[in-house]
Short mmCIF file of C-alpha atoms and ligand atoms in Angstrom, two decimals:
data_model
loop_
_atom_site.label_atom_id
_atom_site.label_comp_id
_atom_site.label_asym_id
_atom_site.label_seq_id
_atom_site.Cartn_x
_atom_site.Cartn_y
_atom_site.Cartn_z
CA MET A 1 0.71 -24.33 -23.28
CA LYS A 2 3.94 -22.62 -22.32
CA PHE A 3 3.98 -20.41 -19.22
CA LEU A 4 6.57 -17.83 -18.28
CA VAL A 5 6.40 -16.86 -14.61
CA THR A 6 8.48 -14.28 -12.73
CA ALA A 7 8.76 -14.62 -8.97
CA GLY A 8 10.47 -13.30 -5.89
CA PRO A 9 12.17 -10.00 -5.18
CA THR A 10 15.12 -8.46 -6.99
CA ARG A 11 18.29 -7.22 -5.31
CA GLU A 12 19.76 -3.92 -6.34
CA PRO A 13 23.37 -3.71 -5.14
CA ILE A 14 24.70 -0.63 -3.32
CA ASP A 15 28.21 -2.02 -2.75
CA PRO A 16 29.65 -5.57 -2.62
CA VAL A 17 27.84 -6.37 0.66
CA ARG A 18 24.69 -4.24 0.65
CA TYR A 19 21.57 -4.14 -1.48
CA ILE A 20 18.01 -2.81 -1.71
CA SER A 21 15.28 -5.45 -1.80
CA ASN A 22 11.81 -6.17 -0.45
CA ARG A 23 9.77 -8.71 1.52
CA SER A 24 8.66 -10.91 -1.38
CA SER A 25 9.11 -14.60 -0.51
CA GLY A 26 8.42 -15.85 -4.04
CA LYS A 27 5.74 -18.23 -2.72
CA MET A 28 2.94 -17.00 -5.00
CA GLY A 29 5.08 -17.15 -8.14
CA TYR A 30 6.49 -20.58 -7.28
CA ALA A 31 2.96 -21.82 -6.56
CA LEU A 32 1.88 -20.55 -9.99
CA ALA A 33 4.81 -22.30 -11.67
CA GLN A 34 4.00 -25.53 -9.81
CA ALA A 35 0.29 -25.29 -10.63
CA ALA A 36 1.08 -24.80 -14.33
CA LEU A 37 3.41 -27.83 -14.26
CA ASP A 38 0.77 -29.90 -12.45
CA ALA A 39 -1.71 -29.01 -15.18
CA GLY A 40 0.72 -30.37 -17.77
CA HIS A 41 2.08 -27.08 -19.09
CA GLU A 42 5.65 -26.17 -19.97
CA VAL A 43 7.08 -23.60 -17.54
CA VAL A 44 9.94 -21.11 -17.55
CA LEU A 45 10.41 -19.68 -14.06
CA VAL A 46 12.49 -16.50 -13.90
CA SER A 47 13.19 -16.01 -10.24
CA GLY A 48 14.91 -13.53 -7.97
CA PRO A 49 16.72 -14.77 -4.86
CA VAL A 50 14.34 -16.75 -2.60
CA ALA A 51 14.59 -19.57 -0.05
CA LEU A 52 12.48 -22.00 -2.10
CA ALA A 53 13.44 -25.05 -4.13
CA ALA A 54 12.99 -24.71 -7.89
CA PRO A 55 9.88 -26.63 -9.00
CA HIS A 56 10.85 -29.94 -10.56
CA GLY A 57 10.33 -29.90 -14.31
CA ALA A 58 10.48 -26.12 -14.82
CA GLN A 59 13.14 -24.35 -16.82
CA PHE A 60 14.66 -22.33 -13.98
CA VAL A 61 16.43 -19.01 -14.51
CA LEU A 62 17.89 -17.36 -11.40
CA MET A 63 18.43 -13.59 -11.47
CA MET A 64 19.47 -10.92 -9.00
CA THR A 65 18.72 -7.45 -10.35
CA ALA A 66 15.72 -5.91 -12.11
CA ASP A 67 17.85 -5.30 -15.20
CA GLU A 68 18.95 -8.96 -15.29
CA MET A 69 15.35 -10.11 -14.84
CA HIS A 70 14.22 -7.79 -17.65
CA ASP A 71 16.80 -9.25 -20.04
CA ALA A 72 16.09 -12.85 -18.96
CA VAL A 73 12.34 -12.44 -19.51
CA HIS A 74 12.84 -10.99 -22.99
CA ALA A 75 15.33 -13.77 -23.82
CA HIS A 76 12.80 -16.47 -22.91
CA LEU A 77 9.69 -15.24 -24.74
CA ALA A 78 9.87 -17.63 -27.69
CA GLY A 79 6.79 -19.84 -27.81
CA VAL A 80 5.28 -18.41 -24.61
CA ASP A 81 1.45 -18.55 -24.46
CA VAL A 82 0.88 -17.08 -21.00
CA ALA A 83 3.21 -14.69 -19.12
CA VAL A 84 2.45 -14.11 -15.45
CA LEU A 85 4.67 -11.48 -13.88
CA CYS A 86 4.48 -12.09 -10.17
CA ALA A 87 7.94 -10.85 -9.16
CA ALA A 88 8.22 -7.94 -6.76
CA VAL A 89 10.73 -6.13 -8.93
CA ALA A 90 12.47 -3.23 -7.18
CA ASP A 91 11.12 0.04 -8.52
CA PHE A 92 14.38 1.89 -7.82
CA LYS A 93 18.05 1.01 -7.86
CA PRO A 94 21.14 2.92 -6.71
CA ALA A 95 22.31 5.29 -9.45
CA THR A 96 25.88 4.12 -8.93
CA TYR A 97 27.45 0.96 -7.56
CA ALA A 98 30.35 1.39 -5.12
CA PRO A 99 32.88 -1.31 -6.08
CA ARG A 100 34.36 -1.26 -2.54
CA LYS A 101 32.44 -1.64 0.70
CA MET A 102 31.33 1.76 1.98
CA LYS A 103 33.00 2.53 5.28
CA LYS A 104 31.00 3.46 8.36
CA ARG A 105 33.71 5.93 9.36
CA ASP A 106 32.95 7.96 6.21
CA GLY A 107 29.51 8.81 7.67
CA ALA A 108 25.98 8.09 6.46
CA PRO A 109 26.01 8.02 2.66
CA ILE A 110 23.40 9.70 0.51
CA ILE A 111 22.30 7.07 -1.99
CA GLU A 112 20.75 8.43 -5.14
CA LEU A 113 18.11 6.13 -6.63
CA VAL A 114 16.99 5.85 -10.23
CA PRO A 115 13.97 3.92 -11.58
CA THR A 116 14.42 0.37 -12.83
CA ARG A 117 12.86 -0.75 -16.10
CA ASP A 118 9.29 -1.95 -15.78
CA ILE A 119 9.35 -5.51 -17.15
CA LEU A 120 5.57 -5.89 -17.25
CA ALA A 121 5.10 -2.61 -19.13
CA SER A 122 7.87 -3.57 -21.56
CA LEU A 123 5.96 -6.76 -22.43
CA GLY A 124 2.66 -4.90 -22.69
CA ALA A 125 4.23 -2.53 -25.20
CA LEU A 126 5.47 -5.32 -27.48
CA ARG A 127 3.66 -4.99 -30.78
CA SER A 128 4.29 -8.61 -31.65
CA LYS A 129 2.67 -9.85 -28.43
CA ASN A 130 0.76 -13.05 -29.07
CA PHE A 131 0.81 -14.30 -25.50
CA LEU A 132 -1.62 -13.55 -22.71
CA LEU A 133 -0.07 -11.07 -20.26
CA ALA A 134 -0.99 -10.99 -16.58
CA GLY A 135 0.53 -8.79 -13.91
CA PHE A 136 0.17 -8.64 -10.16
CA ALA A 137 -0.69 -5.68 -7.97
CA ALA A 138 0.11 -5.71 -4.26
CA GLU A 139 -1.92 -2.92 -2.76
CA THR A 140 -2.64 -1.68 0.73
CA ASP A 141 -5.42 0.70 -0.31
CA ASP A 142 -7.65 1.59 -3.29
CA LEU A 143 -7.19 -1.96 -4.60
CA GLU A 144 -9.56 -1.73 -7.56
CA LYS A 145 -8.55 1.77 -8.67
CA ASN A 146 -4.84 0.96 -8.59
CA ALA A 147 -5.25 -2.44 -10.24
CA ARG A 148 -7.37 -0.97 -13.07
CA GLU A 149 -4.85 1.81 -13.61
CA LYS A 150 -2.10 -0.81 -13.90
CA LEU A 151 -4.18 -2.85 -16.34
CA ALA A 152 -4.51 0.12 -18.69
CA LYS A 153 -1.06 1.65 -18.24
CA LYS A 154 0.89 -1.59 -18.62
CA GLN A 155 -1.40 -2.93 -21.40
CA CYS A 156 -2.09 -6.23 -19.65
CA ASP A 157 -4.83 -8.78 -20.27
CA ALA A 158 -5.33 -9.28 -16.52
CA VAL A 159 -4.15 -7.73 -13.28
CA ILE A 160 -4.26 -10.01 -10.27
CA ALA A 161 -4.53 -7.92 -7.13
CA ASN A 162 -3.75 -8.99 -3.61
CA ASP A 163 -4.46 -6.93 -0.55
CA VAL A 164 -1.22 -6.93 1.41
CA SER A 165 -2.68 -4.88 4.26
CA THR A 166 -4.47 -7.84 5.90
CA PRO A 167 -2.26 -9.48 8.56
CA GLY A 168 -1.40 -13.10 7.69
CA LEU A 169 -2.11 -12.62 3.99
CA GLY A 170 0.07 -11.84 1.01
CA PHE A 171 3.77 -11.21 1.63
CA GLU A 172 5.66 -14.14 3.18
CA SER A 173 2.38 -15.93 3.96
CA ASP A 174 1.18 -19.31 2.68
CA GLU A 175 -2.24 -17.80 2.09
CA ASN A 176 -3.56 -15.04 -0.08
CA ALA A 177 -6.81 -13.57 -1.39
CA LEU A 178 -6.96 -12.37 -4.98
CA THR A 179 -9.15 -10.37 -7.31
CA ILE A 180 -8.51 -10.67 -11.04
CA PHE A 181 -9.35 -7.47 -12.93
CA LEU A 182 -10.06 -7.80 -16.65
CA PRO A 183 -10.13 -5.23 -19.47
CA ASP A 184 -13.87 -5.71 -20.07
CA HIS A 185 -14.42 -4.13 -16.61
CA SER A 186 -15.35 -7.46 -15.06
CA SER A 187 -13.50 -9.02 -12.16
CA ARG A 188 -13.15 -12.46 -10.56
CA VAL A 189 -12.85 -12.74 -6.80
CA LEU A 190 -10.79 -15.64 -5.44
CA PRO A 191 -11.38 -15.57 -1.67
CA ARG A 192 -8.81 -16.38 1.00
CA ALA A 193 -7.15 -19.73 0.37
CA SER A 194 -3.69 -21.31 0.23
CA LYS A 195 -1.40 -19.92 -2.45
CA HIS A 196 -1.35 -23.47 -3.85
CA ASP A 197 -5.14 -23.52 -4.39
CA LEU A 198 -5.25 -19.95 -5.66
CA ALA A 199 -2.45 -20.67 -8.13
CA LYS A 200 -4.39 -23.63 -9.48
CA ALA A 201 -7.46 -21.44 -10.03
CA VAL A 202 -5.42 -18.64 -11.64
CA VAL A 203 -3.72 -21.06 -14.06
CA LYS A 204 -7.12 -22.42 -15.08
CA ILE A 205 -8.58 -18.94 -15.66
CA LEU A 206 -5.57 -17.69 -17.64
CA CYS A 207 -5.53 -20.82 -19.81
CA ALA A 208 -9.20 -20.41 -20.63
CA MET A 209 -8.59 -16.73 -21.50
CA GLN A 210 -5.68 -17.59 -23.80
CA GLN A 211 -7.72 -20.31 -25.52
CA LYS A 212 -10.48 -17.77 -26.26
CA ARG A 213 -8.10 -15.25 -27.85
O1 LIG B 21 3.66 -0.90 -10.63
P1 LIG B 21 3.77 -2.10 -9.75
O2 LIG B 21 5.19 -2.42 -9.36
O3 LIG B 21 2.87 -2.07 -8.56
O4 LIG B 21 3.25 -3.29 -10.68
C1 LIG B 21 3.29 -4.62 -10.26
C2 LIG B 21 3.37 -5.51 -11.45
O5 LIG B 21 4.37 -5.04 -12.36
C3 LIG B 21 3.80 -6.92 -11.10
O6 LIG B 21 3.23 -7.80 -12.04
C4 LIG B 21 5.32 -6.86 -11.24
O7 LIG B 21 5.86 -8.14 -11.48
C5 LIG B 21 5.45 -5.95 -12.43
N1 LIG B 21 6.69 -5.13 -12.44
C6 LIG B 21 7.67 -5.43 -13.36
N2 LIG B 21 8.81 -4.66 -13.43
C7 LIG B 21 8.98 -3.62 -12.59
C8 LIG B 21 7.98 -3.31 -11.64
C9 LIG B 21 6.85 -4.09 -11.59
O8 LIG B 21 7.53 -6.38 -14.14
N3 LIG B 21 10.10 -2.88 -12.67
#
């Protein structure tokens, strides 16, 4: 099968030296890409800026902004069987980019933000979709409610939720705990484990789902 995985944060530039980003390390997405490769699948990894080495054997596409990641994902959909969008895409970007570094002496700037495009929702809305679509949800509260809302709103086949409120889990960590929410109202709990082991389990589950379609 062919997997497309997004991973890492995006960077939304304010001026040539400043940007808005988030704490995503990319570890979960890279672990998913590696697990898919280990299982013998073809992998396209569309990644934001992270401090990780690209998995050997993956087609690697490095991106900075949400808009770039959106376009890269859509450009690499041909032949994809399973798309797992794990990237922590910035939800907002500066409305304008200042081509010169903003000067401190000019005082604190007011930076207007506008929404970025939702890549996952844009794939969910594709009428021609013949790949399995899984998204992630990083939640601090109301995990199930928020994940199920995302599943419906973004027209996914699975939403994989991680609780980022537990210290030592989720963001930047080597471990995670996941619950996979499915449209038939069922869910699969994958208890605390290394991102490596969880990724292996997720790849297996998503493959089985795609085979059943
Ligand atoms: O709505 P929220 O950002 O919590 O949804 C998370 C899921 O949506 C993740 O799978 C993430 O990769 C995806 N997403 C996206 N594009 C955005 C925002 C989120 O693909 N602009």
